mmCIF file of C-alpha atoms and ligand atoms in Angstrom:
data_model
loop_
_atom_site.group_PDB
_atom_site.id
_atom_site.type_symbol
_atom_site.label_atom_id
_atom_site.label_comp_id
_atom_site.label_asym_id
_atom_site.label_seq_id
_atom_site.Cartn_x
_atom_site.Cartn_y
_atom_site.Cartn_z
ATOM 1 C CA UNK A 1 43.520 73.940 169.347
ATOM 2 C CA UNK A 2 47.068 73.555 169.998
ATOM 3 C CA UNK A 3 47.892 74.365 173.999
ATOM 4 C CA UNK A 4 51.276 74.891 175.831
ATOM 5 C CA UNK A 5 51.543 74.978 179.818
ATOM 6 C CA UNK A 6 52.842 77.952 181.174
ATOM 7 C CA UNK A 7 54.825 77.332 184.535
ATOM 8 C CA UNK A 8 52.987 80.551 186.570
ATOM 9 C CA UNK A 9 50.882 80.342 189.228
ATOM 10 C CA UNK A 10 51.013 84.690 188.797
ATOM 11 C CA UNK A 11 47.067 85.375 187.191
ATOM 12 C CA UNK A 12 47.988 88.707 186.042
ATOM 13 C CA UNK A 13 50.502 86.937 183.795
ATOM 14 C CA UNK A 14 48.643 84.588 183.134
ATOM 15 C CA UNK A 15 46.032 86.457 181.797
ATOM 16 C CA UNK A 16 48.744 88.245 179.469
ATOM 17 C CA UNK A 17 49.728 85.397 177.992
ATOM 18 C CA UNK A 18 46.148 83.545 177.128
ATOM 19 C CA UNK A 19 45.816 86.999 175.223
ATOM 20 C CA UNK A 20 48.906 87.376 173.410
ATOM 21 C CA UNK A 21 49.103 83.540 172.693
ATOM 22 C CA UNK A 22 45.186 83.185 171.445
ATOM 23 C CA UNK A 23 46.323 85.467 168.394
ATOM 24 C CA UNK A 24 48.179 82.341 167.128
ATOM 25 C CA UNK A 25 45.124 80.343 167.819
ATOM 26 C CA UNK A 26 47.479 78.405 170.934
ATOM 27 C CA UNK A 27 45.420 78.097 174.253
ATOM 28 C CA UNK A 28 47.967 79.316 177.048
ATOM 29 C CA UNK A 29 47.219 76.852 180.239
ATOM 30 C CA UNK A 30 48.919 78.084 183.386
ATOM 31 C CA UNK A 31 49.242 76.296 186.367
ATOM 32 C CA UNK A 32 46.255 77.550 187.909
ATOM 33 C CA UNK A 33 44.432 76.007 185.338
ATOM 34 C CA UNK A 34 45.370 72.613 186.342
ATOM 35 C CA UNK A 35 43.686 70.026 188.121
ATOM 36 C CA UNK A 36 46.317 68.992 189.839
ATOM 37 C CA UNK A 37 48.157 70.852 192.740
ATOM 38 C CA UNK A 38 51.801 71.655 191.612
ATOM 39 C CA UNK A 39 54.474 72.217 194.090
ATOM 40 C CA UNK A 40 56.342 75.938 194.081
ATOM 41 C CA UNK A 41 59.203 76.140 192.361
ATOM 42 C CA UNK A 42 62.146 77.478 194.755
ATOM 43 C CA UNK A 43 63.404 80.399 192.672
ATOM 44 C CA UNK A 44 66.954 79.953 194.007
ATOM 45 C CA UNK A 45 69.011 81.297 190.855
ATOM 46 C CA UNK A 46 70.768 84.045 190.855
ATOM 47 C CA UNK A 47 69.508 85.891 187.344
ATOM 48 C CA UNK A 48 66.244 86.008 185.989
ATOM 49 C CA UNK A 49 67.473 83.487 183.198
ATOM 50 C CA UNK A 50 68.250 80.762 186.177
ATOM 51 C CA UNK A 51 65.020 81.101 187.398
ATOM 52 C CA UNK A 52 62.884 81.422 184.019
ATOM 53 C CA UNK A 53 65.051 77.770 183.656
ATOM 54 C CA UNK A 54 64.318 76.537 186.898
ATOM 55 C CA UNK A 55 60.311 76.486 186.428
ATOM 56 C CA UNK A 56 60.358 75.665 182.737
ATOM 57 C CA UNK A 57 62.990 72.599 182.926
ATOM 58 C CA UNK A 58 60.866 71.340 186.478
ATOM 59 C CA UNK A 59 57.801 71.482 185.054
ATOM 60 C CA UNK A 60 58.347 70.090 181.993
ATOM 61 C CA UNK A 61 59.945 67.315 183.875
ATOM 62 C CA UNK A 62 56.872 66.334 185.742
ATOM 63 C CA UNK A 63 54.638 66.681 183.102
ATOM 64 C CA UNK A 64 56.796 65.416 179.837
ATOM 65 C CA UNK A 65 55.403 68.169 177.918
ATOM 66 C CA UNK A 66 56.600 71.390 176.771
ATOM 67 C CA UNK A 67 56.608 74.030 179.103
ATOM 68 C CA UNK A 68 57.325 77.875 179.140
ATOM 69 C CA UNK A 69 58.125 80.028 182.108
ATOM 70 C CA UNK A 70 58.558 83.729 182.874
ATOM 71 C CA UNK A 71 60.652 84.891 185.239
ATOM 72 C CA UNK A 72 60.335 89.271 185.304
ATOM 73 C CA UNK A 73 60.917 91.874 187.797
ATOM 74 C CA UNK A 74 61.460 95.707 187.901
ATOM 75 C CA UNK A 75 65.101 97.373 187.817
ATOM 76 C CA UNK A 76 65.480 100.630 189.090
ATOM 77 C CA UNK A 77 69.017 102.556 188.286
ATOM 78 C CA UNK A 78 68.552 104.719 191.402
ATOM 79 C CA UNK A 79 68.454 101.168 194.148
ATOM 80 C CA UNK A 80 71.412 99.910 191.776
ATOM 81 C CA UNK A 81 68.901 97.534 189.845
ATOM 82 C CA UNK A 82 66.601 96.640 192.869
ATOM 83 C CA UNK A 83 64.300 94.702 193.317
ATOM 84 C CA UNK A 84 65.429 92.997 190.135
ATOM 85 C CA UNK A 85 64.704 89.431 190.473
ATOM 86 C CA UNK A 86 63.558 89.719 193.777
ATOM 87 C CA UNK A 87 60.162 91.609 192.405
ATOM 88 C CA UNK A 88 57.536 89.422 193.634
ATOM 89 C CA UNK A 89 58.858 89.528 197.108
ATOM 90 C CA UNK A 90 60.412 92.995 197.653
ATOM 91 C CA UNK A 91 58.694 93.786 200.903
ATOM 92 C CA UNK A 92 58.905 90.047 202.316
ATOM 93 C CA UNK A 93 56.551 86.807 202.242
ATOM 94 C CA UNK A 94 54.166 86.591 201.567
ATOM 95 C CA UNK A 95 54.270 88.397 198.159
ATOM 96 C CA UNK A 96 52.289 91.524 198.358
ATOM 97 C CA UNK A 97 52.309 93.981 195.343
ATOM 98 C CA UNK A 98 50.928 96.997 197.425
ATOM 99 C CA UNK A 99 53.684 96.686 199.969
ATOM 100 C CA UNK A 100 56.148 95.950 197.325
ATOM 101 C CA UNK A 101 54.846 99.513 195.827
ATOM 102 C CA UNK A 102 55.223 101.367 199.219
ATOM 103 C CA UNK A 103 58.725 100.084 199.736
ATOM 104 C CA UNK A 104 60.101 101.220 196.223
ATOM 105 C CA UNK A 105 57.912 104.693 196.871
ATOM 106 C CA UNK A 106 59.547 105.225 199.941
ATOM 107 C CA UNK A 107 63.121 104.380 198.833
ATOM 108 C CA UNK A 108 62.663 106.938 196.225
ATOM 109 C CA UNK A 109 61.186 109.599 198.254
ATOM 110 C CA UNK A 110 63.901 112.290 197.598
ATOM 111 C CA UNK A 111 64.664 110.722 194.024
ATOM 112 C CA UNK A 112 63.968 113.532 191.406
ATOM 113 C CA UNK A 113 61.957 112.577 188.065
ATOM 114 C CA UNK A 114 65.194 112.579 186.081
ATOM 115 C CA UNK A 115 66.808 109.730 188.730
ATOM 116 C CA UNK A 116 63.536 107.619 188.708
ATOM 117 C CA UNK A 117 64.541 105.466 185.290
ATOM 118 C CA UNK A 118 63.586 102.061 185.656
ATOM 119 C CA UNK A 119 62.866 99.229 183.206
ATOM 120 C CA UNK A 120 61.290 95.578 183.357
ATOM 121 C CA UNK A 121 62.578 92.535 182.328
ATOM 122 C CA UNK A 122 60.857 89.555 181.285
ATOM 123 C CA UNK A 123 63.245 86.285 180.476
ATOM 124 C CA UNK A 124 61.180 83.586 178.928
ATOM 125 C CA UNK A 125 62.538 80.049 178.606
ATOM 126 C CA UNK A 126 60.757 77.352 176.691
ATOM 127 C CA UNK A 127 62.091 73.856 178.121
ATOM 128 C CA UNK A 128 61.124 70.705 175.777
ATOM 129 C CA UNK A 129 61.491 67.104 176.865
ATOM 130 C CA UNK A 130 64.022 66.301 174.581
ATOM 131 C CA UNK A 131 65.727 69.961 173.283
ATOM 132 C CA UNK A 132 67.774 71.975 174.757
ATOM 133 C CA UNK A 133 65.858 75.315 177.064
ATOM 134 C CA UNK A 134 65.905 78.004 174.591
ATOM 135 C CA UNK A 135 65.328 81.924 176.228
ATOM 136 C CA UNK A 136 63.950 84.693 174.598
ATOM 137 C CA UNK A 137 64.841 88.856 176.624
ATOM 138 C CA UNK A 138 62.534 91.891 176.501
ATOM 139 C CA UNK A 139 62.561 95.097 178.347
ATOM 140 C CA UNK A 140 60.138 97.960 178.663
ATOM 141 C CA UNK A 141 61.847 101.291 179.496
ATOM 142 C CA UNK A 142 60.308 103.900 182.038
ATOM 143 C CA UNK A 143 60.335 105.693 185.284
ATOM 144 C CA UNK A 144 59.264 105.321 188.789
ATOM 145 C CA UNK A 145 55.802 107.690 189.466
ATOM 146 C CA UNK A 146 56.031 109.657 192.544
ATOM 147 C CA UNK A 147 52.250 108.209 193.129
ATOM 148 C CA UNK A 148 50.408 105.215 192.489
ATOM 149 C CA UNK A 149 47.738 105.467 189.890
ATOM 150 C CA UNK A 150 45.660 103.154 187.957
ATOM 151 C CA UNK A 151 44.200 99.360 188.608
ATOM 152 C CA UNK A 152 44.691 97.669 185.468
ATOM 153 C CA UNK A 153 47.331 95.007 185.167
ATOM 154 C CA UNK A 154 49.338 93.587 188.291
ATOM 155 C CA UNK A 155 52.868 94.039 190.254
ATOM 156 C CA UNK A 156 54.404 97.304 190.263
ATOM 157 C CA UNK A 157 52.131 98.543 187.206
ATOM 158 C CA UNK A 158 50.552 101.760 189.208
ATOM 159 C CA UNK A 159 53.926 103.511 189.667
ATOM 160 C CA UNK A 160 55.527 102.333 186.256
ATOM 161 C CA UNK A 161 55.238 105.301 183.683
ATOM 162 C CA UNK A 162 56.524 103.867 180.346
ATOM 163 C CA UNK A 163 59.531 106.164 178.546
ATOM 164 C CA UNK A 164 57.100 108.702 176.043
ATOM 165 C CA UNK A 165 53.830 107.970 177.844
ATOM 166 C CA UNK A 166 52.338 110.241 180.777
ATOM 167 C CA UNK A 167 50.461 107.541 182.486
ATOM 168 C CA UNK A 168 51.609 104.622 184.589
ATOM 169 C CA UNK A 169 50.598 100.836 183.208
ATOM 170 C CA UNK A 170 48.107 100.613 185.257
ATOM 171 C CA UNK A 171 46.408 103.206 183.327
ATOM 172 C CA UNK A 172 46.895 101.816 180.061
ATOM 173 C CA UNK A 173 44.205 99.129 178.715
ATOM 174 C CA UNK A 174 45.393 95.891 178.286
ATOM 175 C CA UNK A 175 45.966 96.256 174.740
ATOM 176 C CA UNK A 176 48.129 99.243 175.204
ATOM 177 C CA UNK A 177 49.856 97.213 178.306
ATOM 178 C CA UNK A 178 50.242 94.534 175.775
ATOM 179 C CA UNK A 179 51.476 96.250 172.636
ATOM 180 C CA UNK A 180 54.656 97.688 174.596
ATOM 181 C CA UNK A 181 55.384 95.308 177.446
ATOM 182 C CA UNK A 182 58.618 93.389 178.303
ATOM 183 C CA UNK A 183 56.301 90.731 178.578
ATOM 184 C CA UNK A 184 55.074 91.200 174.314
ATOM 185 C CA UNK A 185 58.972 92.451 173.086
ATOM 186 C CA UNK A 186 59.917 89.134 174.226
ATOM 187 C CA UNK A 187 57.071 87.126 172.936
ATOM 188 C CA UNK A 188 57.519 88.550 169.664
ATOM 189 C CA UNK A 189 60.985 86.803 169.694
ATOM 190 C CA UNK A 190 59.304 83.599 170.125
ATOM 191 C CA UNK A 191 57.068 83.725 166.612
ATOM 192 C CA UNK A 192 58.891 81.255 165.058
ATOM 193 C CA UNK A 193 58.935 78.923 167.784
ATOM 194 C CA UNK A 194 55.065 79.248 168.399
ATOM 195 C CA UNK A 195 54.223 79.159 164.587
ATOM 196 C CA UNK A 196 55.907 75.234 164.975
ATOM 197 C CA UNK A 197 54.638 74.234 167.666
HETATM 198 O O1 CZF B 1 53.910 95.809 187.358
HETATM 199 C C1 CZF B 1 54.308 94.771 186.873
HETATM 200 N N1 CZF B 1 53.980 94.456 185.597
HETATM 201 C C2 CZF B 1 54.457 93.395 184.951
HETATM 202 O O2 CZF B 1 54.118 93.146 183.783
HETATM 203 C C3 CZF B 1 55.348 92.575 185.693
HETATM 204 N N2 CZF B 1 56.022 91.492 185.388
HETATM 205 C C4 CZF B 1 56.699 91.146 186.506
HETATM 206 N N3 CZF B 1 56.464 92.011 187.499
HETATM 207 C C5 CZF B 1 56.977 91.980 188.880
HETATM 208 O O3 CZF B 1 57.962 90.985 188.971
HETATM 209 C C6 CZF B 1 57.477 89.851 189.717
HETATM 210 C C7 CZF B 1 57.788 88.609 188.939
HETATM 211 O O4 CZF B 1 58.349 87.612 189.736
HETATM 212 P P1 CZF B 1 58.331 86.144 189.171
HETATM 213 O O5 CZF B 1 58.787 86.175 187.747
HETATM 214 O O6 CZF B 1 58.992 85.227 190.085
HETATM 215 O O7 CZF B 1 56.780 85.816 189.096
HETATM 216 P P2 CZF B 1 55.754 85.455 190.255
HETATM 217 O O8 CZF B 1 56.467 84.946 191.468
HETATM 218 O O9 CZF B 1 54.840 86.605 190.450
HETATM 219 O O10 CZF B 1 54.934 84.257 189.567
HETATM 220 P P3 CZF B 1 55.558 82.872 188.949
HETATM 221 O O11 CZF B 1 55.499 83.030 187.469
HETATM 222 O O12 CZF B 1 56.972 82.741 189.441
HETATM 223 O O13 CZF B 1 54.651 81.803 189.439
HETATM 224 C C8 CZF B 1 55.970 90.042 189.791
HETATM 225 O O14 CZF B 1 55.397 89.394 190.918
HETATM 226 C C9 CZF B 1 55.865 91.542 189.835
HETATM 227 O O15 CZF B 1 56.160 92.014 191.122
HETATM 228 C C10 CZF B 1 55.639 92.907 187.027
HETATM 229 N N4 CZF B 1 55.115 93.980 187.615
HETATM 230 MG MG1 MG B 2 58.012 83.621 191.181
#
């Protein structure tokens, strides 16, 4: 089976994409799969495509293989796009999704439903040895709950409702996570990439 790292040490991503990559028979081996202990990228870019760059292009460095990396986060209109691409560490290190929930919750506390539009993004880049990074986009369009509900899927799932759904992520199975994510629109850009590999 053919395999391709993917530079995440997140397991709820990682979990997403050994699903969504097993339906093109490719085994999806993160970076908690390895034996060996791989440094933390410094996510110092300023846009999600700098950073999806930064741990694709190092990784595939020290390992000479192909490597793809994910770099997502939550924008909410009403915080002027916050936390953006600082998602995974919203409420301060180390990364903690309930706290991260709180925070938004509480920043949003006299937002009404019709000011609670939000959307991910997930940038995926695929960095080869000897090609050029290529980067694939996808969103997922929603609103901020004014509760947390749900314990399926990771992040800021519980208090994401997605636009013509009445239940956060968290609620959804995976499979209904997975047909509509940010995560899957931009996956599905990568098809013909995959289908060579
Ligand atoms: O509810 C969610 N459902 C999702 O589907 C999702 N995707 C991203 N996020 C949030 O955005 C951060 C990414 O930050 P991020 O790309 O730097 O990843 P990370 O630091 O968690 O792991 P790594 O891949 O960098 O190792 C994550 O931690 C989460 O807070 C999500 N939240
Ligand atoms: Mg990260």
């Amino acid at each position: 089976m053919k395999e391709i790292i993917i530079a995440t040490k997140n397991p709820g991503k990682a979990e997403e994409f050994k699903t969504f990559f097993a339906k093109f028979n490719i085994k999806a081996v993160s970076l908690l799969d390895l034996s060996q202990s791989i440094q933390d990228i410094e996510e110092t870019g300023v846009t999600f495509e700098e950073n999806a760059a930064l741990k694709a292009e190092q990784i595939a460095k020290l390992l000479n293989t192909p490597v793809l990396a994910d770099d997502s986060g939550l924008t909410i209109d009403a915080l002027d796009g916050r936390p953006g691409i600082f998602s995974a560490r919203y409420a301060g290190e180390p990364k903690d999704d309930k706290a991260n929930i709180e925070k938004v919750l509480a920043e949003l506390k006299n937002a009404k439903v019709t000011d609670r539009t939000a959307r991910f993004v997930c940038v995926l880049a695929v960095a080869t040895p000897d090609a050029n990074t290529i980067f694939k986009k996808g969103y997922c369009e929603g609103r901020i709950s004014v509760t947390s509900k749900g314990s399926n899927g990771f992040g800021y799932d519980p208090i994401f409702i997605p636009k013509n759904y009445t239940r956060t992520m968290a609620e959804l199975s995976s499979d209904e996570k997975n047909s509509i994510s940010h995560r899957s629109n931009a996956i599905k850009q990568l098809e013909d990439w995959l289908e060579n590999l």
